[in-house]
mmCIF file of C-alpha atoms and ligand atoms in Angstrom:
data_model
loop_
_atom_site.group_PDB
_atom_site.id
_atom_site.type_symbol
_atom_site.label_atom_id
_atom_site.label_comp_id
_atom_site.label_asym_id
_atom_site.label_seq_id
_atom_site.Cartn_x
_atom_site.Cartn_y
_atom_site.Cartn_z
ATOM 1 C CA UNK A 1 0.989 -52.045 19.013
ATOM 2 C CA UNK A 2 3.847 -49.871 17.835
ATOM 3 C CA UNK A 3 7.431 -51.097 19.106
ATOM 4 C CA UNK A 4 8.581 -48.188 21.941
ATOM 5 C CA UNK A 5 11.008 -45.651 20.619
ATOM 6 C CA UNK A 6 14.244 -45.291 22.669
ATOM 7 C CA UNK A 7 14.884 -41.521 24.151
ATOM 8 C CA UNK A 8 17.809 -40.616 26.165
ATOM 9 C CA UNK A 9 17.773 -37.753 28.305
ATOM 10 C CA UNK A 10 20.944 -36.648 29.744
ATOM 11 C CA UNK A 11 21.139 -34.070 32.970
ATOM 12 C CA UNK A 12 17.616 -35.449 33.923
ATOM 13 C CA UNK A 13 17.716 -34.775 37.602
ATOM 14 C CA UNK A 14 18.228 -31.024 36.829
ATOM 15 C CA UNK A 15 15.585 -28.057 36.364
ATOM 16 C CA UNK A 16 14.885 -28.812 32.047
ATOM 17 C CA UNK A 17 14.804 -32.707 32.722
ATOM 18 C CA UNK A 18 11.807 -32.107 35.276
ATOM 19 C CA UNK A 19 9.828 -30.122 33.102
ATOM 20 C CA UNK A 20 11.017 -32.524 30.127
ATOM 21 C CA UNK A 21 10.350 -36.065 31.117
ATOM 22 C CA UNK A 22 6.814 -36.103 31.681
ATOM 23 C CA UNK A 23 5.649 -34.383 28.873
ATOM 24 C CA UNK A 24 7.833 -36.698 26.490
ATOM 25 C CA UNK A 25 5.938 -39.782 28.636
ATOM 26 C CA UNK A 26 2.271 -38.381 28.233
ATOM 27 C CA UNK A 27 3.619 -38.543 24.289
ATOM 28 C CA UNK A 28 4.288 -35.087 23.337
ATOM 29 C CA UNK A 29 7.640 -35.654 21.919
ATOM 30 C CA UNK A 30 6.505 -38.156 19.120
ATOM 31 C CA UNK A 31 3.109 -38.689 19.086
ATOM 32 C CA UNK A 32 0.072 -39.817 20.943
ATOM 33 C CA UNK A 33 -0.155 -43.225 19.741
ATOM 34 C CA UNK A 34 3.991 -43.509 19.654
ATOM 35 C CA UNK A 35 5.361 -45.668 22.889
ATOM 36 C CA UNK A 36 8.314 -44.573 24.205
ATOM 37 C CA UNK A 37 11.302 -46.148 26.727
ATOM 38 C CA UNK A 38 13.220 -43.696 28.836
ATOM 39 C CA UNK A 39 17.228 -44.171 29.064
ATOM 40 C CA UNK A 40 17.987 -41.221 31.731
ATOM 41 C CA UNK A 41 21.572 -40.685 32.445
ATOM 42 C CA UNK A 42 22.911 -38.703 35.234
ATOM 43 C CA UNK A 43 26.602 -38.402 36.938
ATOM 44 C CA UNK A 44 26.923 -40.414 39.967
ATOM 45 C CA UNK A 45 25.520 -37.797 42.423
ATOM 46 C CA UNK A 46 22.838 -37.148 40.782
ATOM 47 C CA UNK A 47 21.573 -40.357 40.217
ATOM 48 C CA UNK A 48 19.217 -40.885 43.307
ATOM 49 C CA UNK A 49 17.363 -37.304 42.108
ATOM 50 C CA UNK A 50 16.696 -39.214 38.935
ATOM 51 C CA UNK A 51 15.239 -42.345 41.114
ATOM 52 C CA UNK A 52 13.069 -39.279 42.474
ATOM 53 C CA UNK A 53 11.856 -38.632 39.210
ATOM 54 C CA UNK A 54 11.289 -42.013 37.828
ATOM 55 C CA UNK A 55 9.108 -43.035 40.511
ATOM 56 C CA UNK A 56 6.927 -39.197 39.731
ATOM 57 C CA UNK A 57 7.264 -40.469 36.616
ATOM 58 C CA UNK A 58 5.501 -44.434 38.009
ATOM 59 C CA UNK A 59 3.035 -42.801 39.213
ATOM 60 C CA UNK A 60 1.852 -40.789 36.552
ATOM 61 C CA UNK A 61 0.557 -43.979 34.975
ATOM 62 C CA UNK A 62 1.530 -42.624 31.661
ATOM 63 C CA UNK A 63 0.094 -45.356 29.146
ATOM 64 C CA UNK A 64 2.551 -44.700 26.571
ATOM 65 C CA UNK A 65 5.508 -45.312 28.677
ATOM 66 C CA UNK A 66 7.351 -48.712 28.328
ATOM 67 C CA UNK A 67 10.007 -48.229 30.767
ATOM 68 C CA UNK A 68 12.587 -46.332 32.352
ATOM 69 C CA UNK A 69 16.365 -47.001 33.155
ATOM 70 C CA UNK A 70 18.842 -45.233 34.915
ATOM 71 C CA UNK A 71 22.555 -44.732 34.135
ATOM 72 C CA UNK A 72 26.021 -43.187 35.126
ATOM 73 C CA UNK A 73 27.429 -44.649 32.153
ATOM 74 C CA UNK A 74 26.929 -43.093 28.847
ATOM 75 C CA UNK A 75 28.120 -46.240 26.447
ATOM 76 C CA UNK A 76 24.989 -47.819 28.358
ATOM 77 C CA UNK A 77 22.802 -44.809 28.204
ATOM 78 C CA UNK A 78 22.423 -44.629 24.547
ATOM 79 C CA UNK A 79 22.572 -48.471 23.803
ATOM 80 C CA UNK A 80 19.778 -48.233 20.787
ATOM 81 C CA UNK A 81 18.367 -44.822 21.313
ATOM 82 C CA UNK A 82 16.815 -43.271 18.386
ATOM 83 C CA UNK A 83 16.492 -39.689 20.115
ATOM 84 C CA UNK A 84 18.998 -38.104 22.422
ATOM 85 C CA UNK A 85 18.266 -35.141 24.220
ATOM 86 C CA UNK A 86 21.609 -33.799 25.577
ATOM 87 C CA UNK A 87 20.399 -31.824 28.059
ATOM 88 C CA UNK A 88 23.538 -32.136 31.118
ATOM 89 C CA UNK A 89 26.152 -29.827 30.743
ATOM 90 C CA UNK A 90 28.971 -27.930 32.950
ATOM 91 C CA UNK A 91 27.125 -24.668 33.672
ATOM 92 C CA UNK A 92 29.471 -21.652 33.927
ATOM 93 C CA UNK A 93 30.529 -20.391 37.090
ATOM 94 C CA UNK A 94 32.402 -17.689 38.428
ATOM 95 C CA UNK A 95 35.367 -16.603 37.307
ATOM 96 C CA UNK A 96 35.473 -19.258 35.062
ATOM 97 C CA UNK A 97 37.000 -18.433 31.338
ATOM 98 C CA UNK A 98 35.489 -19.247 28.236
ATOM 99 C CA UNK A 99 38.048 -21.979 27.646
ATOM 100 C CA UNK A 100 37.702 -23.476 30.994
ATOM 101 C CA UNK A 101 34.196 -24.028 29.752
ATOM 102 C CA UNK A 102 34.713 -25.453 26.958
ATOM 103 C CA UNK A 103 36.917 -27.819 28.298
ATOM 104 C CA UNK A 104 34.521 -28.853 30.940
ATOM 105 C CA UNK A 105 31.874 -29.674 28.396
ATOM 106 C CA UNK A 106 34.371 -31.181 25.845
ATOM 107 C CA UNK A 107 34.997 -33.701 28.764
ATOM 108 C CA UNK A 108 31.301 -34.371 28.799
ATOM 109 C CA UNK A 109 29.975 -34.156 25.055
ATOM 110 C CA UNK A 110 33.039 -35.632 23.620
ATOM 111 C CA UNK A 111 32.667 -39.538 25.566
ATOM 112 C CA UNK A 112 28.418 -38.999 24.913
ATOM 113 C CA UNK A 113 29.821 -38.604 20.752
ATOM 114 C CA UNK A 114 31.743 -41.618 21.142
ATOM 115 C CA UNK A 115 28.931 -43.416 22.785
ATOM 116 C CA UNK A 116 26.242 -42.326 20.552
ATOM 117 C CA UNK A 117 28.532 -43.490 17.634
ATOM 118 C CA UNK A 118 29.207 -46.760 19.374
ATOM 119 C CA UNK A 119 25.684 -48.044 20.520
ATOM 120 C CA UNK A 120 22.863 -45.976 19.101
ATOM 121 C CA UNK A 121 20.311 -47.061 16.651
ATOM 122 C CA UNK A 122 20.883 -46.372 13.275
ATOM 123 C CA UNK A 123 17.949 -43.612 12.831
ATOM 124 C CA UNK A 124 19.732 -41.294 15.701
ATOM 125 C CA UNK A 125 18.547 -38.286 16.168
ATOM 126 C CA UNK A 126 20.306 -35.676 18.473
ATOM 127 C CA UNK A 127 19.709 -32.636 19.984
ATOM 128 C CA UNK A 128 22.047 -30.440 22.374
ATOM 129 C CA UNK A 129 20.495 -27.989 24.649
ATOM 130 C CA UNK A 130 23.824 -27.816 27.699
ATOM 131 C CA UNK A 131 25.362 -24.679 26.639
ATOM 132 C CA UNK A 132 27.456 -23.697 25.104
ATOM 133 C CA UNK A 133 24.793 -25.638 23.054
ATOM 134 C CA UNK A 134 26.048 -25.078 19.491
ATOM 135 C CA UNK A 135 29.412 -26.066 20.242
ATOM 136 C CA UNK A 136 28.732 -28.641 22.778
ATOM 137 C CA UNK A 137 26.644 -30.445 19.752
ATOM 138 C CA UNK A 138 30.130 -30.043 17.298
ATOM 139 C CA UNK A 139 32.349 -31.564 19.665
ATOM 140 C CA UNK A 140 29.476 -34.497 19.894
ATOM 141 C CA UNK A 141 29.636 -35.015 16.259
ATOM 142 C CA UNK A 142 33.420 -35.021 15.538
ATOM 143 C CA UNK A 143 33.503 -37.866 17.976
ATOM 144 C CA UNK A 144 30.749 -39.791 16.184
ATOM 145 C CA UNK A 145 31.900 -39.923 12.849
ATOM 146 C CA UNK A 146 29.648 -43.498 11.939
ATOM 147 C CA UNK A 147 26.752 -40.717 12.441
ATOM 148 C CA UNK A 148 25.619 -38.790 9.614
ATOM 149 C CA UNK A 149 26.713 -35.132 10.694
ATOM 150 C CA UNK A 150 23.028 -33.831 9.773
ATOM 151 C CA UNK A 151 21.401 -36.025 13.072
ATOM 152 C CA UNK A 152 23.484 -33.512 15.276
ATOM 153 C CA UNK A 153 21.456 -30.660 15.936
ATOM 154 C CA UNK A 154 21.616 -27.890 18.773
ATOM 155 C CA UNK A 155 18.330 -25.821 20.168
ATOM 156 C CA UNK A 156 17.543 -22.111 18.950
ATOM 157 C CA UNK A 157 13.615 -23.492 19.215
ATOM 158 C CA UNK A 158 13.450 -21.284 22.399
ATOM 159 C CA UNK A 159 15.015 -18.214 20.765
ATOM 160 C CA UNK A 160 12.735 -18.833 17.741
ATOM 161 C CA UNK A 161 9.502 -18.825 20.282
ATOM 162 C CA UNK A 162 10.727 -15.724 22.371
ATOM 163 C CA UNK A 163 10.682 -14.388 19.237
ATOM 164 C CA UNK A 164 7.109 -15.381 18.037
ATOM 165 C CA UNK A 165 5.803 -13.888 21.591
ATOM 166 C CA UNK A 166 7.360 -10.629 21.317
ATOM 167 C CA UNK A 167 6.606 -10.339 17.872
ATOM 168 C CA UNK A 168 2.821 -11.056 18.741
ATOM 169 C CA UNK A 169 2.495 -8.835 21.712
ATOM 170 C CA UNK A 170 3.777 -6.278 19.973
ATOM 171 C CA UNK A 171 1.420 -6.521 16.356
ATOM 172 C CA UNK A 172 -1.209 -7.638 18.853
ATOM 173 C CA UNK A 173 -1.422 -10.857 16.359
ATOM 174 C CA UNK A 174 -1.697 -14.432 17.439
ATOM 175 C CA UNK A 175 1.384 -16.415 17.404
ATOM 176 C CA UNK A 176 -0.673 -18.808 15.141
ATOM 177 C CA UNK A 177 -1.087 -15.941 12.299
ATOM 178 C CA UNK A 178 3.059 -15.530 12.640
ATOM 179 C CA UNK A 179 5.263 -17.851 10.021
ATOM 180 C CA UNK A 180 8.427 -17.646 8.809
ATOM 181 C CA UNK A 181 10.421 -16.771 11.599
ATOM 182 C CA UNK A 182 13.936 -17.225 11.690
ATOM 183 C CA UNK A 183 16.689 -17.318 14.675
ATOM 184 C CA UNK A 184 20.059 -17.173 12.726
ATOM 185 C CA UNK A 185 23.823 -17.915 14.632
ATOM 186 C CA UNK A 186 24.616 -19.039 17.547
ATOM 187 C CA UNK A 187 22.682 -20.056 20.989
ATOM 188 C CA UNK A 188 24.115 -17.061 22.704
ATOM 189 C CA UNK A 189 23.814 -13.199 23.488
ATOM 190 C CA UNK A 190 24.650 -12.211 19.334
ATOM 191 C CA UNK A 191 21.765 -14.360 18.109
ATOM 192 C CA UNK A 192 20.005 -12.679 15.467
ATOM 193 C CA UNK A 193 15.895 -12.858 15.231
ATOM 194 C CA UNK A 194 15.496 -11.846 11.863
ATOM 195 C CA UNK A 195 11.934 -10.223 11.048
ATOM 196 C CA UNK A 196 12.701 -9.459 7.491
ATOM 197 C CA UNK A 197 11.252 -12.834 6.135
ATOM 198 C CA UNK A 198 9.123 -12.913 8.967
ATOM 199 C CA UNK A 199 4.929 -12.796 8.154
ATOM 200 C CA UNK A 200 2.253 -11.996 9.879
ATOM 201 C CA UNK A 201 -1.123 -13.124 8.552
ATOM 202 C CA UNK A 202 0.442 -13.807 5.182
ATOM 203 C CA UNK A 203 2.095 -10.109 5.412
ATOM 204 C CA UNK A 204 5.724 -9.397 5.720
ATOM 205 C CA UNK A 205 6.041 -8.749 9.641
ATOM 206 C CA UNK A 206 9.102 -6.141 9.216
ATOM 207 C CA UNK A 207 6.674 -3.766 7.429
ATOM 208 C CA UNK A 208 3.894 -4.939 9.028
ATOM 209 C CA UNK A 209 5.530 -3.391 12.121
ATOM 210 C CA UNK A 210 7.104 -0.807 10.574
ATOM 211 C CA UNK A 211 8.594 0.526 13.686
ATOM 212 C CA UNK A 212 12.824 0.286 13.423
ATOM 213 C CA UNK A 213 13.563 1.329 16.672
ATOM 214 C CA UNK A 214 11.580 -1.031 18.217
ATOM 215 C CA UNK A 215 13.195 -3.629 16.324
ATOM 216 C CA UNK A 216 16.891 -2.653 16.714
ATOM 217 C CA UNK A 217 16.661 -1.480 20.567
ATOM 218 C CA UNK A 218 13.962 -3.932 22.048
ATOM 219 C CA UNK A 219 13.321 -6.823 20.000
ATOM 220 C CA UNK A 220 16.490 -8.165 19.560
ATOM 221 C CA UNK A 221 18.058 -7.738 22.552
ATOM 222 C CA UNK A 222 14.963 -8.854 24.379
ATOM 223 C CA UNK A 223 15.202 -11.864 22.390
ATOM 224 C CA UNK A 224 18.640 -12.438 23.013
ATOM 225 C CA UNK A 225 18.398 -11.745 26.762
ATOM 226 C CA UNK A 226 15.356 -13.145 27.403
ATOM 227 C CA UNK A 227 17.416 -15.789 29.361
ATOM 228 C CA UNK A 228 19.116 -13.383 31.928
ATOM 229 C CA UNK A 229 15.566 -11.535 32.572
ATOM 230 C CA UNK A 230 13.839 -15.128 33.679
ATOM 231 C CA UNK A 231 16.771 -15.526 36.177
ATOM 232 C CA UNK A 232 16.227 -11.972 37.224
ATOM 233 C CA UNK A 233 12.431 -12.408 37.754
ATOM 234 C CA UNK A 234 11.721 -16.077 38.868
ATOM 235 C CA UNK A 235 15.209 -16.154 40.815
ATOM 236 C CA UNK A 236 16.373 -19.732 38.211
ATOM 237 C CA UNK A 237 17.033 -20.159 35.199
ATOM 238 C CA UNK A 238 14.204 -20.771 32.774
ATOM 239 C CA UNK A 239 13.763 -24.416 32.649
ATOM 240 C CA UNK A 240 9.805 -25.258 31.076
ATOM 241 C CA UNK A 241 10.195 -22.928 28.468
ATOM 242 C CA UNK A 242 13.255 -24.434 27.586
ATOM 243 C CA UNK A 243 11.711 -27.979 28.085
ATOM 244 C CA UNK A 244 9.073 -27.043 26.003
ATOM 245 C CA UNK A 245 11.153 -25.820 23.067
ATOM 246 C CA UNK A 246 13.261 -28.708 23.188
ATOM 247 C CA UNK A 247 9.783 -31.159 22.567
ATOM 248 C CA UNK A 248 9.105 -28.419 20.036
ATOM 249 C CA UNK A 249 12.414 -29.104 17.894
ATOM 250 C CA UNK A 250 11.883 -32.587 18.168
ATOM 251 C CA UNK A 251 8.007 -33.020 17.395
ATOM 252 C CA UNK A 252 8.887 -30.420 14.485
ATOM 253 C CA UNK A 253 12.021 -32.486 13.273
ATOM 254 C CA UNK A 254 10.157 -35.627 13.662
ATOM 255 C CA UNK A 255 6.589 -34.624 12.069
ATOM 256 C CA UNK A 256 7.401 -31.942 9.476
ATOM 257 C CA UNK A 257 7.327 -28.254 9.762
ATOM 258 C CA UNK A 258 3.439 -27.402 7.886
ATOM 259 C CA UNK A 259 3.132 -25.898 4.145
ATOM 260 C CA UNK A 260 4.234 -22.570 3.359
ATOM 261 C CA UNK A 261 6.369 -22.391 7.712
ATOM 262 C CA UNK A 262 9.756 -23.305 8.543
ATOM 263 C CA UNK A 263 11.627 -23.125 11.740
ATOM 264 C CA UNK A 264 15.314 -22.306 13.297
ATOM 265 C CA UNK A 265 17.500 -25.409 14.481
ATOM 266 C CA UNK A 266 21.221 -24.984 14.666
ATOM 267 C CA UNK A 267 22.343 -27.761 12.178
ATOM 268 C CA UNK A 268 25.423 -28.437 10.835
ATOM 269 C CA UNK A 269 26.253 -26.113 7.851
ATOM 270 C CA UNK A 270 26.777 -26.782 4.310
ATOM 271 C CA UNK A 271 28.251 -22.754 3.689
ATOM 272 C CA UNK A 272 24.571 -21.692 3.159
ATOM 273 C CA UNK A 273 24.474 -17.883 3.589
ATOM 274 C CA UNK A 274 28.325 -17.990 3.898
ATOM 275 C CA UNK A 275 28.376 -19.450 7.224
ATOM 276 C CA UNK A 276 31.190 -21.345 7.182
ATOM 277 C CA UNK A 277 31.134 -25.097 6.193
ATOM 278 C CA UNK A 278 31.167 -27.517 9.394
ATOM 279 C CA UNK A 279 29.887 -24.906 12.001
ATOM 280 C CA UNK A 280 26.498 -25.686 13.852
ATOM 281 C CA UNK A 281 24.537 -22.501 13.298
ATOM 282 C CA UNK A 282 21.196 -21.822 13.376
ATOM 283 C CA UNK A 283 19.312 -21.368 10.266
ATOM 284 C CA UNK A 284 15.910 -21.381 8.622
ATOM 285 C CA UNK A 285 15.002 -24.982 8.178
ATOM 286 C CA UNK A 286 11.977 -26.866 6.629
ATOM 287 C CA UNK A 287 11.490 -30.689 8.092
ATOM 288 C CA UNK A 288 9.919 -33.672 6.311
ATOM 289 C CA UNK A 289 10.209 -37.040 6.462
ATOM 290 C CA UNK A 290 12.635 -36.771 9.378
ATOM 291 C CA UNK A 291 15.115 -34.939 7.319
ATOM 292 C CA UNK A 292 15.755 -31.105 7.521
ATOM 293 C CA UNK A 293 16.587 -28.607 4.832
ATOM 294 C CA UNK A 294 17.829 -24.990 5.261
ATOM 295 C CA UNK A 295 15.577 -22.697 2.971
ATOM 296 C CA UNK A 296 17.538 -21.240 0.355
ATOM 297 C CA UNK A 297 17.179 -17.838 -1.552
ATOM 298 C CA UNK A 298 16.236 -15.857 0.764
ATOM 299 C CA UNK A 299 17.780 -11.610 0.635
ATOM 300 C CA UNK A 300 20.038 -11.257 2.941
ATOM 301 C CA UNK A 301 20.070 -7.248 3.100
ATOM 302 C CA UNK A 302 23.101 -5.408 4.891
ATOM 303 C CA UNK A 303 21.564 -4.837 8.261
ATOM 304 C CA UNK A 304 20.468 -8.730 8.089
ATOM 305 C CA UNK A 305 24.519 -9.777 7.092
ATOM 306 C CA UNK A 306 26.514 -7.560 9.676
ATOM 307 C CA UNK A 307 24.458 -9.722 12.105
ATOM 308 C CA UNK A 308 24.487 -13.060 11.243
ATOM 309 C CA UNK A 309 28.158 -12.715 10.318
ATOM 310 C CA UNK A 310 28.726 -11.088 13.614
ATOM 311 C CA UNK A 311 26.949 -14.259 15.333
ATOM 312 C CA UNK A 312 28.194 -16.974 13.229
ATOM 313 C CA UNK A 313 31.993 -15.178 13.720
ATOM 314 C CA UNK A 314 31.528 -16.553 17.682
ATOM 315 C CA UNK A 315 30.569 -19.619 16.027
ATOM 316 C CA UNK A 316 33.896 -19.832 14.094
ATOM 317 C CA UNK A 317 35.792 -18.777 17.086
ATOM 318 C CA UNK A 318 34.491 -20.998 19.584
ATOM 319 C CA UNK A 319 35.386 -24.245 16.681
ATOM 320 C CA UNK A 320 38.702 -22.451 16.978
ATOM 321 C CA UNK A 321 39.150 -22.705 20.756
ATOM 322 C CA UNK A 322 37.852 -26.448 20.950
ATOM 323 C CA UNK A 323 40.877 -27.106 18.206
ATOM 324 C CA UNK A 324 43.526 -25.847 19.845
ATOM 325 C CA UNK A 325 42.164 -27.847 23.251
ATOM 326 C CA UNK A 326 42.331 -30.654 21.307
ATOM 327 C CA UNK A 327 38.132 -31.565 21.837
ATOM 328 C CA UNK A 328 37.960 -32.173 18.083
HETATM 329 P P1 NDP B 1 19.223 -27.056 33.775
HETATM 330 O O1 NDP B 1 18.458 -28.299 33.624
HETATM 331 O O2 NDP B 1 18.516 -25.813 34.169
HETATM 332 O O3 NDP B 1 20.031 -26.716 32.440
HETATM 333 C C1 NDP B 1 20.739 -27.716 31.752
HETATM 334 C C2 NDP B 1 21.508 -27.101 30.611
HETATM 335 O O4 NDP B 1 20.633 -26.522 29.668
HETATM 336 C C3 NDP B 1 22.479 -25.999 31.020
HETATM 337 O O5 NDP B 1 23.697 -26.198 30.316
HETATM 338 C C4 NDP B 1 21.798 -24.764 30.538
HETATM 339 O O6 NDP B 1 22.748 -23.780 30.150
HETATM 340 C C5 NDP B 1 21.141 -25.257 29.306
HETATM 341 N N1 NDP B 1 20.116 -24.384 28.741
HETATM 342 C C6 NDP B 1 19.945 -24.186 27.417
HETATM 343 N N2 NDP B 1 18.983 -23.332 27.181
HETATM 344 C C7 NDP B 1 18.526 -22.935 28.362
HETATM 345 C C8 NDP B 1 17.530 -22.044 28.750
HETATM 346 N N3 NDP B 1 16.847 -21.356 27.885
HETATM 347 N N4 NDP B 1 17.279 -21.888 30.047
HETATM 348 C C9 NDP B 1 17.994 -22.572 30.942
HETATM 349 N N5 NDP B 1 18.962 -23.421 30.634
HETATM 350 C C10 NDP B 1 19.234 -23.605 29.355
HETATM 351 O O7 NDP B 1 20.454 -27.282 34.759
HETATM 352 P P2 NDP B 1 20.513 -28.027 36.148
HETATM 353 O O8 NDP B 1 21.793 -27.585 36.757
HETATM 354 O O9 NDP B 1 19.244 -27.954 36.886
HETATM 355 O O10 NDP B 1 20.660 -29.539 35.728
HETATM 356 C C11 NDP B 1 21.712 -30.048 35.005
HETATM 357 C C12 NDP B 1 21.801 -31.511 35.307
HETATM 358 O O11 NDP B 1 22.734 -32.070 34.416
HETATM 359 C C13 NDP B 1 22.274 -31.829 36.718
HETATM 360 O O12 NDP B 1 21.372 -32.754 37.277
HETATM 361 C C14 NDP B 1 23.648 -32.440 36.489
HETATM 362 O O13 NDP B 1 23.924 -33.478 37.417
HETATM 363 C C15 NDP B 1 23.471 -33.014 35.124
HETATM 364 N N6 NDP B 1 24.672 -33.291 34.343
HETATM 365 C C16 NDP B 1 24.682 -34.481 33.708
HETATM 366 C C17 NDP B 1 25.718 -34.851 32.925
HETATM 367 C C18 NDP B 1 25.659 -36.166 32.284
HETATM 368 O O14 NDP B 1 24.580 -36.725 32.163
HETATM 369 N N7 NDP B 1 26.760 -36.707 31.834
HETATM 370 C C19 NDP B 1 26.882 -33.971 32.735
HETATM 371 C C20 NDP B 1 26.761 -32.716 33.396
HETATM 372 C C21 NDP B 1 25.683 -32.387 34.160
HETATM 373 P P3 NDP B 1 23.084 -22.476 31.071
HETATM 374 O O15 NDP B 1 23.519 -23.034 32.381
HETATM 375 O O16 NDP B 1 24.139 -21.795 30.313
HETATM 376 O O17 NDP B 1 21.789 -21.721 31.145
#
């Protein structure tokens, strides 16, 4: 039998972690036939809820899973974990500035860094979904700087498959016959879905469409608010769609993206598409072998640029802000 790969989930008493942890024990993170050991880490209060779960998570019976521990402590939490799911984070409240945010979660991603750097295996991979998610996973990786900079990733999977619905409902195609589609930016309200390079049934999807409107005025920002409707409708945040997309990003990562695809992950950039060296933006990305790439060559026309630089200038400012705190 396979030896169990190490996953640490942090925040997993809250609303993601639920919908998270069983389907990475019933083995859709990895694999099927891939074990895995569960390194949960919660703060103090929350760690009874996570008892709660681990005992849901007993009596599943899941075959594949080896074991689960429970920390407050995040040197122990990622003692030898190969994939870290940084999923905790300071939400914002009211009143409550941008920098006070950033602050909160620099106190919380900048010790899980250090501790990653310290204790986890040497085939780390890591992905930040607690927003601000992009930023969150830079402060991580300025404090781990063992860790190649590349295994710090943050999640625009969920972006990327609001997009692939929308796009489908609205060519009345099946998100299987849609490739190629790309979230560029930042996790946040100036993401840009970009449909240019997008295809459906080997066709390019922008023409396909060939409806403007509907692109500028509903697709993007229903894309980009996608979030704030779900809280409007189910009365929470969405948390399994977000669950799911973070098992997406990891399976994908993991296993390859297929012939001819790619995906979006925010990943640390090498000034592709002038987006500034350093920043964690999302891009187009191919997968294989564990290793991303972001695609190159593709046209970026003028419509395209005013919105990824517009996105990726948040990007730039929010690195900014963490500076001057002094988070990296
Ligand atoms: P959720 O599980 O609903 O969300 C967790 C984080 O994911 C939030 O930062 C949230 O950001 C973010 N997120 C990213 N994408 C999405 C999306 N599409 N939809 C919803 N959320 C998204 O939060 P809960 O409050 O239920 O649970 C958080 C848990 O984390 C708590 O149990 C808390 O105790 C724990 N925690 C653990 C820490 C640690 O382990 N060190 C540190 C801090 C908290 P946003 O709020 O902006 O939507």
């Amino acid at each position: 039998t396979r030896t169990p790969v190490t996953v640490t989930v942090t925040g997993a008493a809250g609303q993601i972690g639920y919908a998270l942890l069983f389907r990475i024990a019933s083995g859709h993170l990895l694999g099927a036939d891939v074990p895995v050991r569960l390194r949960l880490l919660e703060i103090p209060q929350a760690v009874k809820a996570a008892e709660g779960t681990a005992m849901e998570l007993d009596d599943c019976a899941f075959p594949l899973l080896s074991g689960i521990d429970i920390f407050d402590d995040a040197v122990r939490a990622f003692e030898g974990t190969n994939v870290a799911l940084l999923v905790g984070a300071r939400p914002r409240t009211k009143g409550m500035e941008r920098g006070d945010l950033l602050e909160a979660n620099g106190g919380i991603f900048k010790p899980q860094g250090e501790a990653i750097n310290a204790g986890a295996a040497d085939d780390v991979k890591v992905l930040v979904v607690g927003n601000p998610a992009n930023t969150n996973a830079l402060i991580a990786q300025q404090h781990a700087p063992d860790v190649p900079a590349e295994r710090f990733t943050a999640m625009t999977r969920l972006d990327h498959n609001r997009a692939l619905a929308q796009l489908s409902k609205k060519a009345g195609a099946s998100v299987a016959d849609i490739r190629r589609m790309t979230i560029w930016g930042n996790h946040s309200a100036t993401q840009y879905p970009d449909l240019f390079h997008a295809e459906i049934a080997g066709r390019n999807a922008a023409e396909t469409v060939n409806d403007q409107g509907w692109l500028e005025n509903e697709f993007i920002p229903t894309v980009a608010k996608r979030g704030a409707a779900i809280i409007e409708a189910r009365g929470a945040s969405s948390a399994a769609s977000a669950a799911s997309a973070a098992i997406d990003h990891v399976h994908t990562w993991v296993n390859g993206t297929a012939d001819g695809d790619w995906t979006s992950m925010a990943v640390v950039s090498d000034g592709s598409y002038g987006v500034p060296e350093g920043l964690i933006s999302s891009f187009p990305v191919t997968t294989a072998d564990g290793e991303w790439e972001i695609v190159q060559g593709l046209e970026i026309d003028d419509f395209s640029r005013a919105r990824i630089d517009a996105s990726v200038a948040e990007l730039s400012e929010e690195r900014e802000a963490v500076r001057k705190l002094g988070l990296i």
